CSV table of C-alpha atoms and ligand atoms in Angstrom, one decimal:
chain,number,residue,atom,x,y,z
E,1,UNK,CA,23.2,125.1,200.3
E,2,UNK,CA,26.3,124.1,201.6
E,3,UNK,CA,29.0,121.9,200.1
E,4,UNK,CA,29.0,118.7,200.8
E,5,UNK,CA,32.5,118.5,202.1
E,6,UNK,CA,34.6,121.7,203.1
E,7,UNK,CA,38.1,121.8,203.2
E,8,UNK,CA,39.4,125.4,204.7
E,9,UNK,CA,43.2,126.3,205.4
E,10,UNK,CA,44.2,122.8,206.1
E,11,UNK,CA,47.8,121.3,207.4
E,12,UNK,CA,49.2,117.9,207.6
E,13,UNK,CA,52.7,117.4,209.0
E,14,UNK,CA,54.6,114.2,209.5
E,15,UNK,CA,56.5,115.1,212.6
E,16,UNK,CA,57.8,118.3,211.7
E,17,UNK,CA,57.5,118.0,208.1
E,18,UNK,CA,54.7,119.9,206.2
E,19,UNK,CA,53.2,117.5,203.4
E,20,UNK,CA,50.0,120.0,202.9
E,21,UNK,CA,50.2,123.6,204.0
E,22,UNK,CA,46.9,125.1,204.1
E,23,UNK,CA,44.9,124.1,201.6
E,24,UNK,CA,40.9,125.1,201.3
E,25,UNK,CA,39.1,123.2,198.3
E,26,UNK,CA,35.1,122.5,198.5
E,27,UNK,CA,33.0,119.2,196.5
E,28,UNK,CA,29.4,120.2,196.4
E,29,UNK,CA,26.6,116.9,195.9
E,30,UNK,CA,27.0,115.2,192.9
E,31,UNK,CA,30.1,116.2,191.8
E,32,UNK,CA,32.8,114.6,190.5
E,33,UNK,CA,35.9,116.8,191.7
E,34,UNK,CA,39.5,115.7,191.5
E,35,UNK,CA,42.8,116.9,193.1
E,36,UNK,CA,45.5,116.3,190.5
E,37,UNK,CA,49.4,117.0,191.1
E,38,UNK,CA,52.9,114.9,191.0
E,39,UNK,CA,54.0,112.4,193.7
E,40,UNK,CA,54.5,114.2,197.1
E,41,UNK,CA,52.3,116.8,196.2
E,42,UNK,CA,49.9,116.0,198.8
E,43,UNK,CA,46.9,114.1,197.6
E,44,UNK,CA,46.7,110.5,199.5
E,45,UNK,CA,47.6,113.1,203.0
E,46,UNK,CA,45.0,115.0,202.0
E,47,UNK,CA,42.1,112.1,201.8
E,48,UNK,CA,43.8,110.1,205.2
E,49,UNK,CA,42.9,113.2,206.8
E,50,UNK,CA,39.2,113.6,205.5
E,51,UNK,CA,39.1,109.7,206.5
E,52,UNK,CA,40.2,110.0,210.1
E,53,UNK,CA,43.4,108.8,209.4
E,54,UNK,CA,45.6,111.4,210.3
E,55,UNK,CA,45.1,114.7,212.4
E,56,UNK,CA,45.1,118.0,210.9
E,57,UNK,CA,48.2,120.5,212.5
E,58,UNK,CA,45.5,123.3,211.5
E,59,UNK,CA,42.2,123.9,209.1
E,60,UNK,CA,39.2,122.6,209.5
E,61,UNK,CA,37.1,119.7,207.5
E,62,UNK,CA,33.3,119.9,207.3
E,63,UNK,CA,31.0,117.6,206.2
E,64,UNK,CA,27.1,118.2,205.6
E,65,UNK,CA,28.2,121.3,207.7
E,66,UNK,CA,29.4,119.5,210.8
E,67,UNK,CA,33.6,119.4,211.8
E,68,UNK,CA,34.6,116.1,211.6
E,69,UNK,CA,38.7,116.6,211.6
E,70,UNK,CA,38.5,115.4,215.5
E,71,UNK,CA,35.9,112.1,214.1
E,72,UNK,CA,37.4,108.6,214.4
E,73,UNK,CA,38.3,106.7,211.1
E,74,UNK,CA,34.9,104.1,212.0
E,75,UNK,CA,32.5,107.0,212.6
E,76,UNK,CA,33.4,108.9,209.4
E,77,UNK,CA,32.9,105.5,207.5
E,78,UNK,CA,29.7,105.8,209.3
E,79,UNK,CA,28.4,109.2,208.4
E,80,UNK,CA,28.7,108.5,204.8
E,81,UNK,CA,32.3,108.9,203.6
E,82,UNK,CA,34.3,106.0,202.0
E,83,UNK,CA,38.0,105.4,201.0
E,84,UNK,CA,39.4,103.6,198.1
E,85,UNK,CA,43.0,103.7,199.3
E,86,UNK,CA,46.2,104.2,197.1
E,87,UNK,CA,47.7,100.4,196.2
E,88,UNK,CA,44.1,99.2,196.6
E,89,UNK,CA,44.6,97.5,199.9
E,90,UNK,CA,42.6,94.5,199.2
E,91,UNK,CA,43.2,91.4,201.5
E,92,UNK,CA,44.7,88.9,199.1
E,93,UNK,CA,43.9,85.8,201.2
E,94,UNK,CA,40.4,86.0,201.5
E,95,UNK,CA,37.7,85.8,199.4
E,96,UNK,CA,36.6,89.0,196.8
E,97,UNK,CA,33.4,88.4,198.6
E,98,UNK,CA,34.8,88.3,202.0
E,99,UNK,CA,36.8,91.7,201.0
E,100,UNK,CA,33.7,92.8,199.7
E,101,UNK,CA,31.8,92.6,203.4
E,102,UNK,CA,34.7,94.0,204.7
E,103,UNK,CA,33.7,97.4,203.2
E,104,UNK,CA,29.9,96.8,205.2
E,105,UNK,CA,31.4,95.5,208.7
E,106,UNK,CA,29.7,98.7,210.4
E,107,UNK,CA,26.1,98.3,208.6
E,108,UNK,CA,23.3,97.1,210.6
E,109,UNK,CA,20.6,97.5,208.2
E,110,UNK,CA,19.4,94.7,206.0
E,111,UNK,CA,20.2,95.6,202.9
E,112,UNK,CA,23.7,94.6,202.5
E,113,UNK,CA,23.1,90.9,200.5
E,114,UNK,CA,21.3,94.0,197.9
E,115,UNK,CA,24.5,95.6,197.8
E,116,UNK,CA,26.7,92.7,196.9
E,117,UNK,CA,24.3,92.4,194.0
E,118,UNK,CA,24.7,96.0,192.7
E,119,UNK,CA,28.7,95.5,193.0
E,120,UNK,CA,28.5,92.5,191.4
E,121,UNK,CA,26.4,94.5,188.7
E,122,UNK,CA,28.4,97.3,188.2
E,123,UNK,CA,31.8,94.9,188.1
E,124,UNK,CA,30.5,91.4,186.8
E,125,UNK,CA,34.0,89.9,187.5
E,126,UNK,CA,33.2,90.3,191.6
E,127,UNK,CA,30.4,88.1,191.0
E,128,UNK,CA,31.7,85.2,188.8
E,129,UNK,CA,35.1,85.5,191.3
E,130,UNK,CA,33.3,85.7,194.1
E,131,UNK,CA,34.5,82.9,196.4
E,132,UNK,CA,38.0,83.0,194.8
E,133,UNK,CA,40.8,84.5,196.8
E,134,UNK,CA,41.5,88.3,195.8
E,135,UNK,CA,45.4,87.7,195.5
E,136,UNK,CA,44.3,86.0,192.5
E,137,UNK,CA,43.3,89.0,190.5
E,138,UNK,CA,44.9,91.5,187.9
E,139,UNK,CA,46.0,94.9,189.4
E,140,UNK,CA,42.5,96.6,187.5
E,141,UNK,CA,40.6,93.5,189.0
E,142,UNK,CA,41.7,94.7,192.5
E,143,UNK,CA,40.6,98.3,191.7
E,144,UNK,CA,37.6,96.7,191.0
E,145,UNK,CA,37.2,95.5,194.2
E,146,UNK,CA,38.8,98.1,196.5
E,147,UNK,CA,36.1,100.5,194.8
E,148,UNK,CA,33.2,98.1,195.3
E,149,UNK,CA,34.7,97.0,198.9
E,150,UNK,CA,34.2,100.9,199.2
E,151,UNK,CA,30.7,101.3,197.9
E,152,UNK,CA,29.4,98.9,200.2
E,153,UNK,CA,29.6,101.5,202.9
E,154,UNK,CA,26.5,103.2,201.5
E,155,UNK,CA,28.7,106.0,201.1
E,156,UNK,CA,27.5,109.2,199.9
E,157,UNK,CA,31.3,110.7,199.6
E,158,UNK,CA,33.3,108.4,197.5
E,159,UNK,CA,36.9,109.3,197.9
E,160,UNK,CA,39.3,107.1,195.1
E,161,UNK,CA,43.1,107.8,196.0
E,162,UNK,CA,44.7,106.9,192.3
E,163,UNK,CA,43.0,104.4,190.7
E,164,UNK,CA,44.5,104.2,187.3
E,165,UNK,CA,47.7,103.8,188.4
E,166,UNK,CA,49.3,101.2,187.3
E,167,UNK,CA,46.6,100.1,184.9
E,168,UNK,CA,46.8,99.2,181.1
E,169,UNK,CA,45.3,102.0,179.4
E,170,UNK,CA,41.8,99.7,178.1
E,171,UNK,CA,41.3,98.6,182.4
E,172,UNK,CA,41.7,102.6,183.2
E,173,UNK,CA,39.1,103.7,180.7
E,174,UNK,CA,36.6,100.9,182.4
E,175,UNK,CA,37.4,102.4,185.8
E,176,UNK,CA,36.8,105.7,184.7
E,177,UNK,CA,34.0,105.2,183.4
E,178,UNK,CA,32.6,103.4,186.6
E,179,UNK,CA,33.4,106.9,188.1
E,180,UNK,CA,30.9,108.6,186.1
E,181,UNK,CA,28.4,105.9,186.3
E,182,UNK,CA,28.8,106.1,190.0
E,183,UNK,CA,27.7,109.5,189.5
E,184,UNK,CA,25.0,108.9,187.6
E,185,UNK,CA,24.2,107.1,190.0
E,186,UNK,CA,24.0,109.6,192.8
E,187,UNK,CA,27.7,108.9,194.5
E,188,UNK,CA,29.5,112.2,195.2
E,189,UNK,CA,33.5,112.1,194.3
E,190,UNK,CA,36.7,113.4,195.5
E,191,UNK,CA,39.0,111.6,192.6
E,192,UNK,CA,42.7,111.7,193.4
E,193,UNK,CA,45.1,111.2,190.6
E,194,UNK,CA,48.3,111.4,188.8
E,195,UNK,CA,46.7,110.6,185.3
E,196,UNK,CA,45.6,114.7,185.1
E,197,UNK,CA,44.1,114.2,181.6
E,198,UNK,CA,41.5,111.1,182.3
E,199,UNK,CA,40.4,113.1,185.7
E,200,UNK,CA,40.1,116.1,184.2
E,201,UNK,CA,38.1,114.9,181.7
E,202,UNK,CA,35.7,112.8,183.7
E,203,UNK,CA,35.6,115.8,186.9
E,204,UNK,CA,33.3,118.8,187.1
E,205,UNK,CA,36.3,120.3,188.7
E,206,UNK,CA,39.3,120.1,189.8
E,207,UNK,CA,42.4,121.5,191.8
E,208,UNK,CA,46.1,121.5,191.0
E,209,UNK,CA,48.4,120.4,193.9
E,210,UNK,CA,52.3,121.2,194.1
E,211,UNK,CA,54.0,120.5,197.1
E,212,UNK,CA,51.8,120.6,199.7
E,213,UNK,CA,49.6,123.9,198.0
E,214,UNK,CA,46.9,124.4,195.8
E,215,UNK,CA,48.0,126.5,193.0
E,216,UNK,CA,45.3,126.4,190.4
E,217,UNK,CA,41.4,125.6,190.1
E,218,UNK,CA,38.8,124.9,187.7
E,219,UNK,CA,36.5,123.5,185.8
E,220,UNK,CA,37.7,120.3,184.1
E,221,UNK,CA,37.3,121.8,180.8
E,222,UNK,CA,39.1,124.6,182.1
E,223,UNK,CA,42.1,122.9,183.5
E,224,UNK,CA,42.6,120.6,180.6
E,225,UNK,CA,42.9,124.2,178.2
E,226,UNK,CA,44.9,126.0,180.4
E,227,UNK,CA,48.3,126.3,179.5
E,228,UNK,CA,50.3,125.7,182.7
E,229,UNK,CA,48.5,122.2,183.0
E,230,UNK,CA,49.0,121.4,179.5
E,231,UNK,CA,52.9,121.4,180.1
E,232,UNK,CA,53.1,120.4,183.7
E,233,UNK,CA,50.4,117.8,183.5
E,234,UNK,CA,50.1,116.5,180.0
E,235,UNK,CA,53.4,116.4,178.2
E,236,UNK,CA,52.6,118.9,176.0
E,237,UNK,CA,54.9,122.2,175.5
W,1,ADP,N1,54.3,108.4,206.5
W,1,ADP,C1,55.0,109.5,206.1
W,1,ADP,N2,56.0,110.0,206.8
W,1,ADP,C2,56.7,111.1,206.5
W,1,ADP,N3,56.5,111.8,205.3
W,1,ADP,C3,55.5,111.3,204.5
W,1,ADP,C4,54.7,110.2,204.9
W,1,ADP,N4,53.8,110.0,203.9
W,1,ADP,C5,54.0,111.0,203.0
W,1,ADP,N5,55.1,111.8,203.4
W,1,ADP,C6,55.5,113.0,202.7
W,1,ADP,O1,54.5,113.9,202.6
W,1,ADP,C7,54.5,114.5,201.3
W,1,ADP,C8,53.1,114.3,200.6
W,1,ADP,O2,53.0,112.9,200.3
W,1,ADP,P1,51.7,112.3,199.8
W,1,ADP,O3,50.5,112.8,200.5
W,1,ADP,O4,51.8,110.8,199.8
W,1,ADP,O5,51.7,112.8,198.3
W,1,ADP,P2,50.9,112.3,197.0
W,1,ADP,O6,49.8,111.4,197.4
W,1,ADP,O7,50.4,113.5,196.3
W,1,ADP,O8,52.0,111.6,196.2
W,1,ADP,C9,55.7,113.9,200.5
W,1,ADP,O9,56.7,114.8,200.7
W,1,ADP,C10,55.9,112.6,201.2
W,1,ADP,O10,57.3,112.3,201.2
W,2,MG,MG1,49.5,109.4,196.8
């Protein structure tokens, strides 16, 4: 079978600046895989090029086999792939309901009042705030609701660009642990992060980015033992 998203030799510039230079990494179904590495290494480039968002210099990007790195943003939201952006992007003036829709503009199918229910399951807050304005809510609240804003896309590629950050440690363990009931629940995820140890531990596998390059690979046991992460990734020496 083939993965469900293929990265191979892949390169992003910004004008003539290289921010990823040929990276190939792989997320089969149901996994929960994560990219970890420092700021500027790479990551949020990386996912605004699987989105559509920017265009590869090189590399290609395949989805349930089929290129998509030429694919508008719109159509990759519409074969299956979803985006919780870095800084959660959330529209503070409207309501968490109206940003939740938002997430479900391109759906045509009738299930979408079912989906607002099973966001407002998995993140009871969304529900009891629901016609409130979203500039109202605590940065994990707004996590909360970029990554249900995201889920009502149906998606079957969930693609989270930093979630923790900025969270008290108590909201990031509830966020992490919505990633692996999302995955329980049948979500595929590409998990991008800064906090190595909580993605490490929640990932099936995961990839080390350092400027622009992938320079190690694992499992997320594997990754958490190894010795390089250990003192470039967790503080330890
Ligand atoms: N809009 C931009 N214009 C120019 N350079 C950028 C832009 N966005 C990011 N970069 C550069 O690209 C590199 C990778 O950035 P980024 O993908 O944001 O890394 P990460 O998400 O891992 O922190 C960094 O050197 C960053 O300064
Ligand atoms: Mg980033």
């Amino acid at each position: 079978m083939s993965p469900l998203l293929q990265v191979e030799d892949l390169e992003v510039h910004y004008g003539k600046i290289a921010a990823v230079k040929g990276i190939g990494f792989h997320v089969d179904e149901g996994e929960v895989v994560t990219l970890i590495g420092t700021n500027g290494a790479g990551k949020t480039t990386t996912l605004r090029t699987i989105s559509g968002l920017l265009r590869p210099t090189s590399g290609s990007i395949r989805y349930k086999g089929r290129p998509i790195d030429a694919v508008p943003p719109h159509k990759i939201t519409g074969l299956g792939i979803a985006h919780s952006p870095e800084g959660r992007r959330i529209f503070p003036r409207m309501t968490v309901e109206e940003n939740l829709m938002l997430g479900a503009f391109q759906r045509r199918d009738n299930d979408v009042r079912r989906d607002l229910h099973a966001a407002y399951e998995l993140f009871p807050i969304l529900g009891e705030r629901a016609k409130q304005p979203a500039g109202t809510f605590s940065g994990g609240e707004q996590q909360m609701l970029a990554m249900g804003r995201a889920m009502m896309s149906r998606p079957d590629l969930l693609m989270l660009d930093e979630p923790s950050m900025g969270l008290s440690p108590l909201m990031m363990k509830r966020i992490m642990a919505t990633v692996v009931t999302l995955q329980e629940q049948g979500t595929t995820i590409l998990l991008v992060e800064q906090n190595a140890r909580a993605a490490l531990r929640r990932a099936n596998r995961g990839y080390v980015l350092e400027i622009g390059k992938i320079v190690l690979a694992g499992t997320g046991a594997e990754l958490l033992e190894s010795d390089e992460v250990r003192k470039a990734y967790l503080g330890e020496d």
